[in-house]
mmCIF file of C-alpha atoms and ligand atoms in Angstrom:
data_model
loop_
_atom_site.group_PDB
_atom_site.id
_atom_site.type_symbol
_atom_site.label_atom_id
_atom_site.label_comp_id
_atom_site.label_asym_id
_atom_site.label_seq_id
_atom_site.Cartn_x
_atom_site.Cartn_y
_atom_site.Cartn_z
ATOM 1 C CA VAL A 28 73.931 113.309 123.060
ATOM 2 C CA ILE A 29 74.157 111.140 119.948
ATOM 3 C CA ILE A 30 76.964 110.297 117.534
ATOM 4 C CA THR A 31 76.209 109.367 113.942
ATOM 5 C CA CYS A 32 78.053 108.964 110.640
ATOM 6 C CA ALA A 33 78.333 112.205 108.702
ATOM 7 C CA GLU A 34 76.452 112.368 105.411
ATOM 8 C CA ALA A 35 77.473 113.941 102.117
ATOM 9 C CA THR A 36 75.125 116.855 102.844
ATOM 10 C CA ASP A 37 77.142 117.678 105.994
ATOM 11 C CA LEU A 38 80.160 118.806 103.969
ATOM 12 C CA ALA A 39 79.333 122.524 104.171
ATOM 13 C CA ARG A 40 78.833 122.265 107.936
ATOM 14 C CA LEU A 41 82.099 120.352 108.316
ATOM 15 C CA THR A 42 83.853 123.098 106.384
ATOM 16 C CA ARG A 43 82.390 125.622 108.819
ATOM 17 C CA PHE A 44 83.706 123.626 111.814
ATOM 18 C CA ARG A 45 87.127 124.070 110.303
ATOM 19 C CA THR A 46 86.919 127.760 109.370
ATOM 20 C CA GLU A 47 85.360 128.742 112.699
ATOM 21 C CA ALA A 48 87.991 126.815 114.657
ATOM 22 C CA ALA A 49 90.721 128.439 112.541
ATOM 23 C CA ALA A 50 89.291 131.893 113.325
ATOM 24 C CA TRP A 51 89.080 131.079 117.047
ATOM 25 C CA LEU A 52 92.671 129.837 116.982
ATOM 26 C CA ALA A 53 93.860 132.877 115.019
ATOM 27 C CA GLU A 54 92.440 135.116 117.764
ATOM 28 C CA ARG A 55 94.684 133.162 120.124
ATOM 29 C CA GLY A 56 97.741 133.750 117.962
ATOM 30 C CA SER A 57 97.850 130.349 116.270
ATOM 31 C CA ASP A 58 98.097 129.740 112.529
ATOM 32 C CA GLN A 59 96.587 126.268 112.995
ATOM 33 C CA TRP A 60 94.259 125.247 110.162
ATOM 34 C CA SER A 61 95.019 128.387 108.172
ATOM 35 C CA THR A 62 95.658 125.937 105.331
ATOM 36 C CA ASP A 63 92.942 125.026 102.829
ATOM 37 C CA PHE A 64 90.208 122.632 103.896
ATOM 38 C CA PRO A 65 90.683 119.413 101.902
ATOM 39 C CA SER A 66 87.032 119.145 100.730
ATOM 40 C CA ASP A 67 87.555 116.327 98.226
ATOM 41 C CA HIS A 68 89.417 114.256 100.775
ATOM 42 C CA VAL A 69 86.725 114.885 103.397
ATOM 43 C CA ALA A 70 83.978 113.952 100.919
ATOM 44 C CA ARG A 71 85.754 110.636 100.320
ATOM 45 C CA SER A 72 86.145 110.076 104.078
ATOM 46 C CA ILE A 73 82.406 110.676 104.549
ATOM 47 C CA GLN A 74 81.680 108.150 101.832
ATOM 48 C CA ALA A 75 84.011 105.663 103.516
ATOM 49 C CA GLY A 76 82.025 106.063 106.757
ATOM 50 C CA GLU A 77 84.973 107.537 108.641
ATOM 51 C CA VAL A 78 83.552 110.954 109.566
ATOM 52 C CA PHE A 79 81.321 111.276 112.633
ATOM 53 C CA VAL A 80 79.181 114.058 114.030
ATOM 54 C CA VAL A 81 77.744 114.744 117.462
ATOM 55 C CA GLN A 82 74.447 116.443 118.265
ATOM 56 C CA GLU A 83 72.043 116.717 121.179
ATOM 57 C CA SER A 84 69.338 114.738 119.352
ATOM 58 C CA VAL A 85 68.298 113.826 115.800
ATOM 59 C CA GLY A 86 67.850 116.983 113.738
ATOM 60 C CA ALA A 87 69.652 119.255 116.236
ATOM 61 C CA GLU A 88 72.580 121.460 115.302
ATOM 62 C CA LEU A 89 75.925 119.666 114.953
ATOM 63 C CA ALA A 90 78.084 120.262 118.027
ATOM 64 C CA ALA A 91 81.299 118.378 117.223
ATOM 65 C CA THR A 92 83.043 116.168 114.702
ATOM 66 C CA ILE A 93 85.803 113.597 114.552
ATOM 67 C CA THR A 94 87.314 111.507 111.767
ATOM 68 C CA LEU A 95 88.616 108.048 112.635
ATOM 69 C CA ASP A 96 90.425 105.904 110.077
ATOM 70 C CA THR A 97 93.109 103.252 109.683
ATOM 71 C CA GLU A 98 95.285 105.037 107.135
ATOM 72 C CA THR A 99 98.817 105.328 108.454
ATOM 73 C CA ASP A 100 100.993 108.129 107.122
ATOM 74 C CA PRO A 101 104.530 106.921 106.322
ATOM 75 C CA LEU A 102 105.851 110.454 106.809
ATOM 76 C CA LEU A 103 104.685 110.400 110.442
ATOM 77 C CA TRP A 104 105.024 106.761 111.529
ATOM 78 C CA THR A 105 107.975 104.397 111.078
ATOM 79 C CA ALA A 106 107.751 101.064 109.262
ATOM 80 C CA SER A 107 107.711 99.157 112.543
ATOM 81 C CA GLU A 108 105.085 101.470 114.058
ATOM 82 C CA ARG A 109 102.938 100.928 110.982
ATOM 83 C CA THR A 110 102.804 97.188 111.643
ATOM 84 C CA VAL A 111 100.892 97.801 114.909
ATOM 85 C CA ARG A 112 97.116 97.851 114.586
ATOM 86 C CA ALA A 113 96.020 101.395 115.257
ATOM 87 C CA MET A 114 93.274 103.854 114.434
ATOM 88 C CA TYR A 115 93.969 107.483 113.617
ATOM 89 C CA ILE A 116 92.048 110.550 114.795
ATOM 90 C CA HIS A 117 91.702 113.584 112.552
ATOM 91 C CA LYS A 118 89.843 116.889 112.574
ATOM 92 C CA LEU A 119 88.519 116.644 116.110
ATOM 93 C CA THR A 120 86.534 119.856 116.560
ATOM 94 C CA VAL A 121 83.989 121.057 119.108
ATOM 95 C CA ASP A 122 81.897 124.064 118.127
ATOM 96 C CA ARG A 123 82.707 126.880 120.576
ATOM 97 C CA ALA A 124 78.987 127.171 121.368
ATOM 98 C CA PHE A 125 79.254 123.658 122.866
ATOM 99 C CA ALA A 126 82.609 124.084 124.655
ATOM 100 C CA GLY A 127 82.964 123.120 128.309
ATOM 101 C CA GLN A 128 80.815 119.973 128.015
ATOM 102 C CA ARG A 129 83.836 117.673 127.769
ATOM 103 C CA LEU A 130 82.699 116.703 124.291
ATOM 104 C CA GLY A 131 86.327 116.451 123.137
ATOM 105 C CA THR A 132 87.172 114.137 126.027
ATOM 106 C CA ARG A 133 84.140 111.977 125.339
ATOM 107 C CA LEU A 134 84.951 111.797 121.642
ATOM 108 C CA LEU A 135 88.498 110.675 122.415
ATOM 109 C CA ASP A 136 87.094 107.965 124.707
ATOM 110 C CA TRP A 137 84.544 106.976 122.066
ATOM 111 C CA ALA A 138 87.308 106.756 119.449
ATOM 112 C CA GLY A 139 89.471 104.606 121.733
ATOM 113 C CA ASP A 140 86.519 102.347 122.463
ATOM 114 C CA ARG A 141 85.653 101.963 118.782
ATOM 115 C CA ALA A 142 89.294 101.279 117.920
ATOM 116 C CA ALA A 143 89.568 98.653 120.674
ATOM 117 C CA ARG A 144 86.399 96.922 119.489
ATOM 118 C CA ARG A 145 87.914 96.783 116.008
ATOM 119 C CA GLY A 146 91.036 95.081 117.274
ATOM 120 C CA ALA A 147 93.355 98.075 117.374
ATOM 121 C CA THR A 148 95.752 98.447 120.263
ATOM 122 C CA LEU A 149 96.590 102.112 119.761
ATOM 123 C CA LEU A 150 94.788 105.381 119.141
ATOM 124 C CA ARG A 151 97.002 107.833 117.280
ATOM 125 C CA LEU A 152 96.913 111.432 116.112
ATOM 126 C CA ASP A 153 98.958 114.264 114.719
ATOM 127 C CA ALA A 154 98.465 117.753 116.116
ATOM 128 C CA TRP A 155 99.515 121.171 114.855
ATOM 129 C CA THR A 156 103.276 121.373 115.424
ATOM 130 C CA SER A 157 103.415 124.891 116.879
ATOM 131 C CA ASN A 158 100.348 124.645 119.149
ATOM 132 C CA THR A 159 101.818 123.736 122.532
ATOM 133 C CA ARG A 160 98.491 124.375 124.327
ATOM 134 C CA LEU A 161 96.911 121.686 122.153
ATOM 135 C CA HIS A 162 99.805 119.295 122.846
ATOM 136 C CA GLN A 163 99.146 119.772 126.564
ATOM 137 C CA TYR A 164 95.466 118.993 125.988
ATOM 138 C CA TYR A 165 96.402 115.628 124.481
ATOM 139 C CA LEU A 166 99.041 114.890 127.150
ATOM 140 C CA ASP A 167 96.369 115.629 129.780
ATOM 141 C CA HIS A 168 94.185 113.072 127.987
ATOM 142 C CA GLY A 169 96.747 110.296 128.362
ATOM 143 C CA PHE A 170 98.502 110.581 125.007
ATOM 144 C CA GLN A 171 102.247 110.138 124.816
ATOM 145 C CA HIS A 172 104.270 112.282 122.456
ATOM 146 C CA VAL A 173 106.073 110.021 119.990
ATOM 147 C CA ARG A 174 107.928 112.572 117.847
ATOM 148 C CA THR A 175 107.617 115.864 116.051
ATOM 149 C CA VAL A 176 108.103 115.634 112.296
ATOM 150 C CA LEU A 177 109.345 118.864 110.771
ATOM 151 C CA ASP A 178 109.412 117.624 107.160
ATOM 152 C CA PRO A 179 107.725 120.391 105.113
ATOM 153 C CA GLU A 180 105.835 117.678 103.200
ATOM 154 C CA VAL A 181 103.911 116.937 106.405
ATOM 155 C CA GLY A 182 102.516 120.446 106.525
ATOM 156 C CA GLY A 183 101.772 122.085 109.867
ATOM 157 C CA SER A 184 100.619 118.979 111.676
ATOM 158 C CA GLY A 185 103.705 117.052 112.762
ATOM 159 C CA TRP A 186 103.298 116.565 116.544
ATOM 160 C CA VAL A 187 102.611 112.850 116.696
ATOM 161 C CA ALA A 188 101.151 111.068 119.733
ATOM 162 C CA GLN A 189 99.369 107.887 120.783
ATOM 163 C CA ARG A 190 97.589 106.239 123.684
ATOM 164 C CA PRO A 191 96.328 102.683 124.204
ATOM 165 C CA ALA A 192 92.981 101.988 122.525
ATOM 166 C CA LEU A 193 90.769 100.979 125.438
ATOM 167 C CA ARG A 194 87.144 100.087 125.974
ATOM 168 C CA ALA A 195 85.560 103.082 127.705
ATOM 169 C CA GLU A 196 82.316 104.537 129.005
ATOM 170 C CA HIS A 197 82.060 107.651 126.837
ATOM 171 C CA GLY A 198 78.424 108.476 127.518
ATOM 172 C CA LEU A 199 77.583 109.114 123.846
ATOM 173 C CA ASP A 200 74.565 107.371 122.334
ATOM 174 C CA ASP A 201 76.258 105.606 119.418
ATOM 175 C CA ARG A 202 73.984 105.466 116.362
ATOM 176 C CA THR A 203 76.771 104.563 113.935
ATOM 177 C CA ALA A 204 75.881 100.870 113.819
ATOM 178 C CA ALA A 205 79.487 100.205 114.809
HETATM 179 C C1 COA B 320 90.474 120.343 120.998
HETATM 180 C C2 COA B 320 88.971 120.394 121.277
HETATM 181 C C3 COA B 320 88.271 119.403 120.381
HETATM 182 C C4 COA B 320 88.741 120.021 122.740
HETATM 183 O O1 COA B 320 87.390 120.132 123.065
HETATM 184 P P1 COA B 320 86.883 119.962 124.588
HETATM 185 O O2 COA B 320 87.325 118.656 125.111
HETATM 186 O O3 COA B 320 85.430 120.273 124.568
HETATM 187 O O4 COA B 320 87.682 120.998 125.424
HETATM 188 P P2 COA B 320 87.677 122.574 125.372
HETATM 189 O O5 COA B 320 87.262 123.079 124.049
HETATM 190 O O6 COA B 320 86.928 123.045 126.584
HETATM 191 O O7 COA B 320 89.227 122.866 125.507
HETATM 192 C C5 COA B 320 89.975 122.548 126.657
HETATM 193 C C6 COA B 320 91.062 123.592 126.819
HETATM 194 O O8 COA B 320 92.030 123.473 125.763
HETATM 195 C C7 COA B 320 92.138 124.692 125.042
HETATM 196 N N1 COA B 320 92.320 124.370 123.623
HETATM 197 C C8 COA B 320 91.618 123.447 122.939
HETATM 198 N N2 COA B 320 92.040 123.380 121.673
HETATM 199 C C9 COA B 320 93.036 124.245 121.558
HETATM 200 C C10 COA B 320 93.880 124.595 120.512
HETATM 201 N N3 COA B 320 93.776 124.005 119.314
HETATM 202 N N4 COA B 320 94.791 125.549 120.727
HETATM 203 C C11 COA B 320 94.908 126.129 121.923
HETATM 204 N N5 COA B 320 94.149 125.827 122.986
HETATM 205 C C12 COA B 320 93.228 124.889 122.802
HETATM 206 C C13 COA B 320 90.837 125.408 125.284
HETATM 207 O O9 COA B 320 90.971 126.814 125.160
HETATM 208 C C14 COA B 320 90.551 125.019 126.732
HETATM 209 O O10 COA B 320 91.351 125.806 127.597
HETATM 210 P P3 COA B 320 90.812 126.286 129.018
HETATM 211 O O11 COA B 320 90.573 125.010 129.773
HETATM 212 O O12 COA B 320 91.940 127.113 129.505
HETATM 213 O O13 COA B 320 89.555 127.019 128.711
HETATM 214 C C15 COA B 320 88.373 121.788 121.007
HETATM 215 O O14 COA B 320 88.926 122.725 121.883
HETATM 216 C C16 COA B 320 88.550 122.303 119.616
HETATM 217 O O15 COA B 320 87.703 122.127 118.755
HETATM 218 N N6 COA B 320 89.675 122.999 119.330
HETATM 219 C C17 COA B 320 89.937 123.613 118.056
HETATM 220 C C18 COA B 320 90.217 122.606 116.981
HETATM 221 C C19 COA B 320 91.444 121.767 117.286
HETATM 222 O O16 COA B 320 92.507 122.258 117.543
HETATM 223 N N7 COA B 320 91.273 120.430 117.223
HETATM 224 C C20 COA B 320 92.354 119.478 117.421
HETATM 225 C C21 COA B 320 92.877 119.047 116.091
HETATM 226 S S1 COA B 320 94.259 117.926 116.275
#
């Protein structure tokens, strides 16, 4: 299983990750990701080399995606928290056809490893505020809940958590030239 940087031509596929996950979540009674997909923002993240995709081998169908950046949101993190070197996970999604392979777990470990190698001490994320099943997923993966931000400006994703950024054996073949 390889991980590479997403390319501009992946934008349509990345949009589909989002809409399919939203449909899957809606079936489970969640309104997570019912909001518009921020295409322009994602296109810029791809260009910045911050969007990653997972596939069985070169040319195979994309199985999962994660965005990892250093941009800290002042609505979610305090001034003192923002002084700590951290990397931020966004848009972690595993295609349902590839569920049950621990791809999410491996991507979290990969992200922590990459963050650690870049000198960050923490791996941070914000999850959909109302999705308690998802919060449990992150707690089970060693994240600690920091706070829930209910400010409407934050949108639906105000459950904020972090875990130490640690070197890890994630088992992904990293082709990102990290
Ligand atoms: C979160 C995710 C990346 C984890 O992938 P994974 O490590 O391969 O694990 P799985 O998909 O097998 O999920 C593990 C369990 O969490 C549940 N789960 C995962 N995401 C969930 C969510 N957003 N809402 C509710 N339950 C969720 C799954 O149903 C599964 O439950 P089960 O063990 O009872 O079957 C993947 O489930 C996913 O793409 N979810 C939808 C998108 C999403 O919410 N991403 C997080 C954005 S912050």
